[in-house]
């Protein structure tokens, strides 16, 4: 073994991991995050910094998630792409990926290739773009592919767009949705004047797009009547500390969000949303201890808190929140966990810097929240992003106080972590509906804080028969 091999193996002893969670894969994401923390492997925020690309959840069976292939093309060699579909598979999948990385430095192993449509043509091919560069792909004997040849100068073009989702939320009919007439409308919302249906209407736009699939800036009047450059910018669905499956389409003038729209990727799993499980099971007549519901609520708010703090740039408490979240979901003794949760909540609540950073962002009065169908912490707060954070912290303390309560959860208790579960729409539907209005007119620097303060869970959008699931 020469010096280069020694250095390579040393560098890959702790590979950088980019984790992309798909809607409906919350248990898989949580297990992967816990496993990465136990191993001490760093999380990569971009494909260029990653060695392992790990997809949590089921890939689209008809190949409509080609944006994943765009991300994969951006991962330099050596690289491995994995798909973890079920809870319990995380450790074995990471072991496999690590072994392949260390064994062959010149190869890109794809163990989660795109699912070809029934006609035999790959989804990437239908979009006129190969999925893994120009190198020849061969079966690697592990159920995937490896690509050891060629450059990847054809990457990009699809990396950042979300135009193949099930919805369309281009806020003013630009960017990914200029042409209508491609069919189903659906999961998108925006406050603009567009709102065309169909996820594939963006192909003509791609041809006119600039670098990385972004449309060229155009000129338009701003809110003061001045003619300024206007840029269309998509955020998601594969950002770190971002709701799985959410695509936010922004129209920017300078650093101000002029308009915003949302799209959502389809949820493949048809089970109960993970964070709402205890209340939905109790509604169906199962005996669920209150302690279990309290732990689930506590873990849900700690998960949201970790994202909020990470987006705000306060990494140490964010990591602590995630460690406590994993403890709440495990059999960690309640007394010690309760003390740690309360201690973290007090530390965050005392932060003057965090209050100055987040106060005033995304104000949502209680009356407007109620009118939009928002319940739960966002309605209770009746204020800005910092007020919503304080409600989380308050609910964390109360949930931690119920860790030892073994009485059964009342069947009519249907208040999940994000709101009422027996309403006309899932709690996260209301959060998504108010999001464009909260972002319009806001500074771009605060947009992600506003999203994190609402933290919609797209898993809640999965069930068409939600009311039946909730027993109403």
CSV table of N, CA, C and O in Angstrom, one decimal, residues 275 278-279 288-302 324-325 328-329 337-338 341 395-407 409 413 415 417:
chain,number,residue,atom,x,y,z
A,275,UNK,N,-45.2,11.3,13.2
A,275,UNK,CA,-45.3,12.1,14.4
A,275,UNK,C,-46.7,12.1,15.0
A,275,UNK,O,-46.9,12.4,16.1
A,278,UNK,N,-49.4,8.1,17.7
A,278,UNK,CA,-50.1,7.8,19.0
A,278,UNK,C,-51.5,8.2,19.0
A,278,UNK,O,-52.4,7.5,19.4
A,279,UNK,N,-51.8,9.4,18.5
A,279,UNK,CA,-53.2,10.0,18.6
A,279,UNK,C,-54.1,9.3,17.6
A,279,UNK,O,-55.2,9.0,17.9
A,288,UNK,N,-53.1,3.4,24.1
A,288,UNK,CA,-51.8,4.1,24.0
A,288,UNK,C,-51.5,4.8,25.2
A,288,UNK,O,-52.3,5.7,25.6
A,289,UNK,N,-50.4,4.5,25.9
A,289,UNK,CA,-50.1,5.2,27.2
A,289,UNK,C,-49.8,6.7,26.9
A,289,UNK,O,-49.3,7.1,25.8
A,290,UNK,N,-50.2,7.6,27.8
A,290,UNK,CA,-50.0,9.0,27.6
A,290,UNK,C,-48.5,9.3,27.6
A,290,UNK,O,-48.0,10.2,26.9
A,291,UNK,N,-47.7,8.5,28.3
A,291,UNK,CA,-46.2,8.7,28.2
A,291,UNK,C,-45.7,8.5,26.8
A,291,UNK,O,-44.8,9.3,26.4
A,292,UNK,N,-46.3,7.6,26.0
A,292,UNK,CA,-45.8,7.4,24.7
A,292,UNK,C,-46.1,8.6,23.8
A,292,UNK,O,-45.3,9.0,23.0
A,293,UNK,N,-47.3,9.1,24.0
A,293,UNK,CA,-47.7,10.3,23.2
A,293,UNK,C,-46.9,11.5,23.6
A,293,UNK,O,-46.5,12.3,22.8
A,294,UNK,N,-46.6,11.6,24.9
A,294,UNK,CA,-45.7,12.7,25.4
A,294,UNK,C,-44.3,12.6,24.8
A,294,UNK,O,-43.8,13.6,24.4
A,295,UNK,N,-43.8,11.4,24.8
A,295,UNK,CA,-42.5,11.3,24.2
A,295,UNK,C,-42.5,11.6,22.7
A,295,UNK,O,-41.5,12.2,22.2
A,296,UNK,N,-43.5,11.2,22.0
A,296,UNK,CA,-43.6,11.5,20.6
A,296,UNK,C,-43.7,13.0,20.3
A,296,UNK,O,-43.1,13.5,19.4
A,297,UNK,N,-44.6,13.7,21.1
A,297,UNK,CA,-44.7,15.1,21.0
A,297,UNK,C,-43.4,15.8,21.3
A,297,UNK,O,-43.0,16.7,20.6
A,298,UNK,N,-42.7,15.4,22.3
A,298,UNK,CA,-41.4,16.0,22.7
A,298,UNK,C,-40.4,15.8,21.6
A,298,UNK,O,-39.7,16.7,21.2
A,299,UNK,N,-40.4,14.6,21.1
A,299,UNK,CA,-39.4,14.3,20.0
A,299,UNK,C,-39.7,15.1,18.7
A,299,UNK,O,-38.8,15.6,18.1
A,300,UNK,N,-41.0,15.3,18.4
A,300,UNK,CA,-41.4,16.1,17.2
A,300,UNK,C,-40.9,17.5,17.4
A,300,UNK,O,-40.4,18.1,16.5
A,301,UNK,N,-41.1,18.1,18.6
A,301,UNK,CA,-40.7,19.5,18.8
A,301,UNK,C,-39.2,19.6,18.9
A,301,UNK,O,-38.6,20.6,18.4
A,302,UNK,N,-38.5,18.6,19.4
A,302,UNK,CA,-37.1,18.6,19.4
A,302,UNK,C,-36.5,18.5,18.0
A,302,UNK,O,-35.5,19.2,17.7
A,324,UNK,N,-31.3,14.6,22.2
A,324,UNK,CA,-32.5,14.4,23.1
A,324,UNK,C,-33.7,13.8,22.3
A,324,UNK,O,-34.4,13.0,22.9
A,325,UNK,N,-33.9,14.2,21.1
A,325,UNK,CA,-35.0,13.7,20.3
A,325,UNK,C,-34.8,12.1,20.2
A,325,UNK,O,-35.8,11.4,20.3
A,328,UNK,N,-35.7,10.6,23.4
A,328,UNK,CA,-37.2,10.5,23.6
A,328,UNK,C,-37.8,9.4,22.9
A,328,UNK,O,-38.8,8.8,23.3
A,329,UNK,N,-37.3,9.1,21.7
A,329,UNK,CA,-37.9,8.0,20.9
A,329,UNK,C,-37.4,6.6,21.3
A,329,UNK,O,-37.9,5.6,20.8
A,337,UNK,N,-33.8,12.3,31.1
A,337,UNK,CA,-34.2,12.9,29.9
A,337,UNK,C,-35.0,14.2,30.1
A,337,UNK,O,-34.8,15.2,29.5
A,338,UNK,N,-35.9,14.1,31.1
A,338,UNK,CA,-36.7,15.3,31.4
A,338,UNK,C,-35.8,16.5,31.9
A,338,UNK,O,-36.0,17.6,31.4
A,341,UNK,N,-34.1,17.9,28.8
A,341,UNK,CA,-35.0,18.7,27.9
A,341,UNK,C,-35.3,20.0,28.5
A,341,UNK,O,-35.2,21.1,27.8
A,395,UNK,N,-44.2,23.7,25.2
A,395,UNK,CA,-44.8,22.4,25.1
A,395,UNK,C,-43.7,21.3,25.4
A,395,UNK,O,-44.1,20.2,25.8
A,396,UNK,N,-42.5,21.6,25.1
A,396,UNK,CA,-41.4,20.6,25.5
A,396,UNK,C,-41.4,20.3,27.0
A,396,UNK,O,-41.4,19.2,27.4
A,397,UNK,N,-41.5,21.4,27.8
A,397,UNK,CA,-41.5,21.2,29.2
A,397,UNK,C,-42.7,20.5,29.7
A,397,UNK,O,-42.6,19.6,30.6
A,398,UNK,N,-43.9,20.8,29.1
A,398,UNK,CA,-45.1,20.1,29.6
A,398,UNK,C,-45.1,18.6,29.2
A,398,UNK,O,-45.5,17.7,29.9
A,399,UNK,N,-44.6,18.3,27.9
A,399,UNK,CA,-44.5,17.0,27.5
A,399,UNK,C,-43.5,16.2,28.3
A,399,UNK,O,-43.8,15.0,28.7
A,400,UNK,N,-42.4,16.8,28.7
A,400,UNK,CA,-41.4,16.1,29.5
A,400,UNK,C,-42.0,15.7,30.9
A,400,UNK,O,-41.6,14.7,31.5
A,401,UNK,N,-42.9,16.5,31.3
A,401,UNK,CA,-43.5,16.3,32.6
A,401,UNK,C,-44.5,15.1,32.6
A,401,UNK,O,-44.9,14.6,33.7
A,402,UNK,N,-44.8,14.6,31.5
A,402,UNK,CA,-45.7,13.4,31.3
A,402,UNK,C,-45.0,12.1,31.0
A,402,UNK,O,-45.7,11.2,30.6
A,403,UNK,N,-43.7,12.1,31.0
A,403,UNK,CA,-43.0,10.9,30.6
A,403,UNK,C,-43.4,9.7,31.5
A,403,UNK,O,-43.2,8.5,31.0
A,404,UNK,N,-43.8,9.9,32.7
A,404,UNK,CA,-44.1,8.7,33.6
A,404,UNK,C,-45.6,8.4,33.6
A,404,UNK,O,-46.0,7.6,34.4
A,405,UNK,N,-46.4,9.1,32.9
A,405,UNK,CA,-47.8,8.9,32.9
A,405,UNK,C,-48.3,7.7,32.1
A,405,UNK,O,-48.3,7.8,30.8
A,406,UNK,N,-48.6,6.6,32.7
A,406,UNK,CA,-49.0,5.4,32.0
A,406,UNK,C,-50.5,5.2,31.8
A,406,UNK,O,-50.9,4.2,31.3
A,407,UNK,N,-51.3,6.2,32.2
A,407,UNK,CA,-52.7,6.2,31.9
A,407,UNK,C,-52.9,6.2,30.4
A,407,UNK,O,-52.1,6.7,29.6
A,409,UNK,N,-54.2,7.1,26.7
A,409,UNK,CA,-54.5,8.4,26.0
A,409,UNK,C,-56.0,8.4,25.7
A,409,UNK,O,-56.5,7.4,25.2
A,413,UNK,N,-58.7,12.6,22.2
A,413,UNK,CA,-57.5,13.5,22.2
A,413,UNK,C,-56.9,13.4,20.8
A,413,UNK,O,-56.1,12.5,20.6
A,415,UNK,N,-55.0,16.0,19.3
A,415,UNK,CA,-54.1,17.2,19.1
A,415,UNK,C,-52.7,16.7,19.0
A,415,UNK,O,-52.0,16.4,19.9
A,417,UNK,N,-48.6,17.0,17.3
A,417,UNK,CA,-47.6,18.1,17.5
A,417,UNK,C,-47.8,19.3,16.7
A,417,UNK,O,-47.4,20.4,17.1
